[in-house]
XYZ file of C-alpha atoms in Angstrom:
325
model
C -9.061 -12.269 -25.142
C -8.512 -8.821 -24.180
C -10.279 -6.968 -21.369
C -10.348 -3.275 -20.000
C -12.300 -1.977 -16.872
C -15.427 -0.126 -16.624
C -13.420 3.013 -17.638
C -11.614 1.734 -20.709
C -8.220 1.061 -18.921
C -6.311 -1.718 -20.430
C -5.052 -3.895 -17.459
C -1.825 -5.592 -18.389
C 0.072 -5.593 -15.245
C -0.319 -7.853 -12.150
C 1.396 -7.251 -8.776
C 1.630 -10.513 -7.092
C 2.156 -10.698 -3.291
C 3.631 -14.033 -2.503
C 3.859 -13.267 1.142
C 2.973 -10.586 4.204
C 5.841 -11.329 5.749
C 8.992 -9.314 5.870
C 12.664 -9.202 7.492
C 12.772 -5.694 7.746
C 9.947 -3.534 9.874
C 9.705 -0.218 7.649
C 7.674 2.189 10.102
C 5.258 3.146 7.283
C 4.987 -0.019 5.935
C 4.724 -2.704 8.470
C 4.496 -1.229 12.061
C 6.758 -2.890 14.496
C 3.461 -4.127 16.775
C 1.696 -5.961 13.830
C 1.393 -9.583 14.136
C -1.663 -10.379 12.083
C -0.087 -12.223 9.531
C -1.829 -15.253 7.281
C -0.670 -18.618 7.641
C 1.447 -20.349 5.176
C -1.728 -22.942 4.536
C -3.571 -19.696 3.382
C -1.161 -18.774 0.577
C -1.268 -19.584 -2.584
C 0.746 -22.398 -3.934
C 3.029 -22.292 -6.804
C 0.884 -24.316 -8.773
C -2.254 -22.123 -8.055
C -0.287 -19.407 -8.839
C 0.402 -20.569 -12.246
C -3.291 -21.331 -12.915
C -4.028 -17.736 -11.623
C -1.300 -16.427 -14.151
C -2.627 -18.307 -16.957
C -6.362 -16.664 -16.217
C -4.806 -13.127 -15.945
C -2.735 -13.817 -19.474
C -6.066 -14.563 -20.999
C -7.321 -11.087 -20.290
C -4.083 -9.379 -21.383
C -1.788 -9.317 -18.421
C 1.633 -9.511 -19.834
C 3.862 -8.133 -16.841
C 3.745 -10.010 -13.259
C 5.819 -8.237 -10.370
C 6.550 -10.354 -7.428
C 6.014 -8.557 -4.196
C 5.607 -8.935 -0.527
C 6.000 -8.085 2.349
C 9.502 -9.215 1.277
C 9.378 -11.907 -1.745
C 12.491 -13.479 -0.818
C 11.445 -14.896 2.544
C 8.968 -17.039 0.526
C 10.812 -20.516 -0.053
C 9.297 -21.607 -3.031
C 9.897 -18.382 -4.707
C 12.223 -20.119 -7.512
C 9.363 -22.621 -8.070
C 6.563 -19.569 -8.463
C 9.234 -17.780 -10.840
C 9.293 -21.200 -12.775
C 5.488 -21.433 -13.009
C 4.986 -17.765 -14.233
C 8.142 -18.345 -16.799
C 6.212 -21.081 -18.051
C 2.956 -19.428 -18.731
C 1.982 -18.322 -22.365
C 1.323 -14.914 -22.549
C 3.507 -13.746 -19.550
C 6.243 -11.647 -21.149
C 7.942 -10.009 -17.972
C 8.601 -11.040 -14.569
C 9.973 -8.273 -12.152
C 10.819 -8.333 -8.523
C 10.148 -5.645 -5.524
C 12.564 -6.570 -2.824
C 14.381 -4.878 0.145
C 17.515 -6.870 -1.138
C 18.523 -8.009 2.227
C 18.525 -11.883 0.769
C 19.114 -10.745 -3.115
C 22.904 -11.670 -2.541
C 22.079 -15.288 -2.322
C 19.632 -15.208 -4.706
C 19.791 -12.786 -7.796
C 21.765 -15.100 -9.922
C 19.393 -18.057 -9.487
C 16.299 -15.706 -9.948
C 17.799 -14.434 -12.772
C 18.440 -17.763 -14.603
C 14.808 -18.686 -13.852
C 13.041 -15.459 -15.513
C 13.185 -12.570 -13.425
C 14.738 -9.770 -15.412
C 14.208 -6.659 -13.658
C 14.437 -5.686 -9.431
C 13.409 -2.773 -7.907
C 15.157 -2.259 -4.487
C 13.649 -0.288 -1.553
C 16.353 1.965 -0.057
C 15.159 5.170 1.761
C 18.361 6.124 3.261
C 22.518 5.730 2.585
C 22.795 6.519 6.487
C 22.931 3.594 8.256
C 21.367 4.985 11.631
C 18.814 6.503 9.462
C 18.497 3.181 7.552
C 17.797 1.462 11.194
C 15.490 4.256 12.363
C 12.954 3.448 9.294
C 13.403 -0.282 8.723
C 14.893 -1.742 12.218
C 17.518 -3.357 9.828
C 21.475 -3.181 8.489
C 22.298 -1.222 5.571
C 25.330 -3.088 4.532
C 22.927 -6.030 3.606
C 21.069 -3.961 1.249
C 24.048 -2.484 -0.528
C 25.506 -6.104 -0.949
C 22.229 -7.287 -2.646
C 22.496 -4.488 -5.083
C 25.842 -5.128 -5.956
C 24.716 -8.613 -6.727
C 21.803 -7.841 -8.825
C 24.314 -5.767 -10.971
C 26.746 -8.641 -11.161
C 23.691 -10.860 -12.215
C 23.088 -8.824 -15.231
C 19.730 -7.249 -13.994
C 18.710 -4.065 -15.963
C 17.417 -1.734 -15.229
C 17.952 -1.972 -11.542
C 15.550 0.613 -9.662
C 16.170 2.030 -6.437
C 12.863 3.071 -4.872
C 13.224 5.899 -2.095
C 10.123 6.783 0.119
C 10.533 10.407 0.802
C 10.031 11.685 4.458
C 10.386 15.252 5.645
C 12.512 15.478 8.511
C 13.810 11.866 8.194
C 15.439 11.730 4.700
C 14.565 14.433 2.635
C 18.044 15.704 2.894
C 19.397 12.594 1.164
C 17.843 12.924 -2.264
C 20.838 14.852 -3.849
C 23.113 11.939 -2.133
C 21.025 9.060 -3.499
C 21.123 10.799 -6.868
C 24.755 10.445 -7.005
C 25.124 7.165 -5.432
C 22.590 6.001 -8.557
C 24.735 7.977 -11.024
C 27.809 6.331 -9.736
C 26.521 2.535 -9.953
C 24.185 3.097 -13.001
C 20.714 2.761 -11.041
C 17.480 4.075 -12.269
C 15.977 6.362 -9.106
C 12.715 6.434 -8.289
C 11.368 8.852 -5.280
C 7.877 7.815 -4.038
C 5.345 9.926 -1.602
C 4.133 8.475 1.581
C 0.806 6.712 1.508
C -1.949 6.472 4.384
C -2.192 2.752 4.033
C -2.867 0.990 7.343
C -1.600 2.359 10.776
C 1.897 2.729 9.721
C 1.105 5.035 6.566
C -0.955 7.132 8.657
C 1.723 7.660 11.213
C 3.982 8.530 8.189
C 1.755 11.174 7.292
C 3.564 13.735 9.595
C 6.408 13.296 7.140
C 4.562 13.599 4.058
C 6.438 15.621 1.276
C 5.169 16.215 -1.796
C 7.699 15.646 -4.605
C 7.397 18.510 -6.552
C 9.558 20.124 -4.275
C 12.610 17.111 -4.972
C 12.028 17.596 -8.359
C 12.795 21.395 -8.064
C 15.624 20.793 -6.092
C 17.132 17.996 -8.395
C 16.613 20.471 -11.332
C 18.557 23.189 -9.992
C 21.357 20.997 -8.405
C 21.656 18.669 -12.032
C 19.411 19.803 -14.602
C 16.662 17.690 -15.628
C 14.870 16.942 -18.871
C 11.746 14.756 -19.385
C 12.573 11.165 -20.288
C 10.965 7.764 -21.460
C 11.341 4.860 -19.438
C 10.186 1.270 -19.884
C 8.075 0.002 -17.202
C 4.596 -0.668 -16.309
C 4.207 1.706 -13.162
C 3.165 5.349 -12.959
C 6.084 7.200 -12.671
C 7.105 10.104 -14.459
C 10.563 10.318 -15.496
C 13.324 12.493 -16.263
C 16.975 12.357 -17.085
C 19.960 14.244 -15.351
C 21.872 16.395 -17.842
C 25.125 14.883 -19.118
C 24.652 11.784 -17.335
C 22.965 8.464 -17.976
C 20.911 8.906 -14.776
C 16.893 8.713 -14.808
C 14.994 9.686 -12.157
C 11.486 9.109 -11.686
C 8.687 10.401 -9.294
C 5.495 8.544 -8.148
C 2.892 11.147 -6.683
C 0.012 9.078 -5.593
C -1.338 11.915 -3.462
C -0.045 15.365 -4.920
C -0.724 14.210 -8.645
C -2.453 10.830 -8.718
C -2.395 8.814 -12.111
C -5.537 6.949 -11.692
C -6.724 7.521 -14.996
C -3.781 5.693 -16.659
C -3.797 2.862 -13.827
C -2.994 -0.403 -15.695
C -2.933 -2.685 -12.561
C -4.391 -5.094 -10.091
C -3.182 -6.554 -6.948
C -3.093 -10.055 -5.727
C -2.652 -10.832 -2.112
C -0.715 -13.800 -0.958
C -3.823 -15.427 0.047
C -5.394 -15.146 -3.202
C -7.464 -12.129 -2.797
C -7.979 -9.865 -5.887
C -7.441 -6.204 -5.013
C -8.609 -3.713 -7.937
C -7.413 -0.830 -6.226
C -4.646 -0.211 -3.674
C -6.989 2.810 -2.013
C -9.910 0.255 -1.548
C -10.740 -2.483 0.857
C -12.783 -4.187 -1.367
C -11.445 -7.543 -2.702
C -12.688 -10.921 -4.434
C -11.311 -13.961 -3.287
C -9.947 -16.253 -5.754
C -8.280 -18.952 -3.801
C -11.835 -20.707 -2.672
C -12.971 -21.154 -6.177
C -9.430 -22.395 -7.332
C -9.393 -24.577 -4.748
C -12.962 -25.975 -5.579
C -11.693 -27.014 -9.002
C -12.838 -24.050 -11.069
C -11.790 -24.085 -14.894
C -9.396 -21.826 -16.082
C -12.553 -20.254 -18.415
C -14.450 -19.780 -15.318
C -11.631 -18.245 -13.193
C -10.713 -15.592 -16.162
C -14.927 -14.826 -16.307
C -14.667 -13.838 -12.627
C -11.336 -11.883 -12.918
C -12.896 -10.009 -16.069
C -16.181 -9.444 -14.322
C -14.476 -8.069 -10.958
C -12.300 -5.743 -13.275
C -15.565 -3.803 -14.486
C -15.858 -2.836 -10.714
C -12.253 -1.098 -10.544
C -12.724 2.182 -9.144
C -11.838 5.475 -11.297
C -9.816 6.419 -8.689
C -8.548 6.178 -4.923
C -9.691 8.401 -2.094
C -6.602 8.893 -0.131
C -6.963 12.173 0.075
C -10.466 12.203 1.232
C -10.368 9.524 3.501
C -7.148 8.502 4.666
C -8.440 6.340 7.373
C -10.179 4.079 5.026
C -7.459 1.667 4.687
C -6.924 -1.144 7.542
C -4.472 -3.327 6.194
C -0.836 -2.538 6.061
C 1.211 -1.695 3.026
C 3.217 -5.034 3.416
C -0.098 -6.824 2.982
C 0.127 -6.044 -0.911
C 3.537 -4.803 -1.560
C 2.694 -1.244 -2.214
């Protein structure tokens, strides 16, 4: 059974949050004053995630990305990966992480079925990294090294660009990724939750960064394997691929192929909408896979055509950490 949404877009990509907790506090994602976390009893269990994954596979989802918060703080993450890997129809499992704990888990997760990792890294300067995240840069760099040793490919570095904070590091990050064989992706800040709105003063349209990198290195359009919305370019005379994710300056809603599931089992059809569908309650009430699939397929018909970040930036109350971006 293949299902499209009400605008004819095929939904093939599920971003699955396994926890809303994180061991960093990036100010644009998880404000340091935030305490309204879900309790672990509300989180979907590995078995429940397996059943939901089967329902999503029935409607055509082929790629599941594990997100958080920080997914590596979830003790059952290995069991969750195994449940997904055993699901007929799921062809790829990837991981978004801050990499602080990745050195301890990269090899075991690779063996269980995770094939790709995206690592959040907003600065290569320890003091700037601490200002943005409250954490220690050295742990992230160790995690990146472990991912490379474990054989993940590609390894993508995600850098949220913020004017006045890290916008002078774009060229340096490109050189770092060039030297290490990583793919680099720049991301615009989004007004999700109080942290995202606080970061609005630092918003930087990525066309400025693209033009700078083009002048410095020379960029040519490139294809890149992935399920997300980035526009990719290859650096001349180099293996480096650079992506630009522009939800505000050049939204990509007309090609959106994804939905998001929170750790407590709520299906979010759009990152820019508060409306959701509770899947945990029917799941724990014993709903069949067929009934669960029908609930999801029906919800997809209500997926909006596009977000309203530009028109109503105050609309989204939850922090970005609740859905992993």
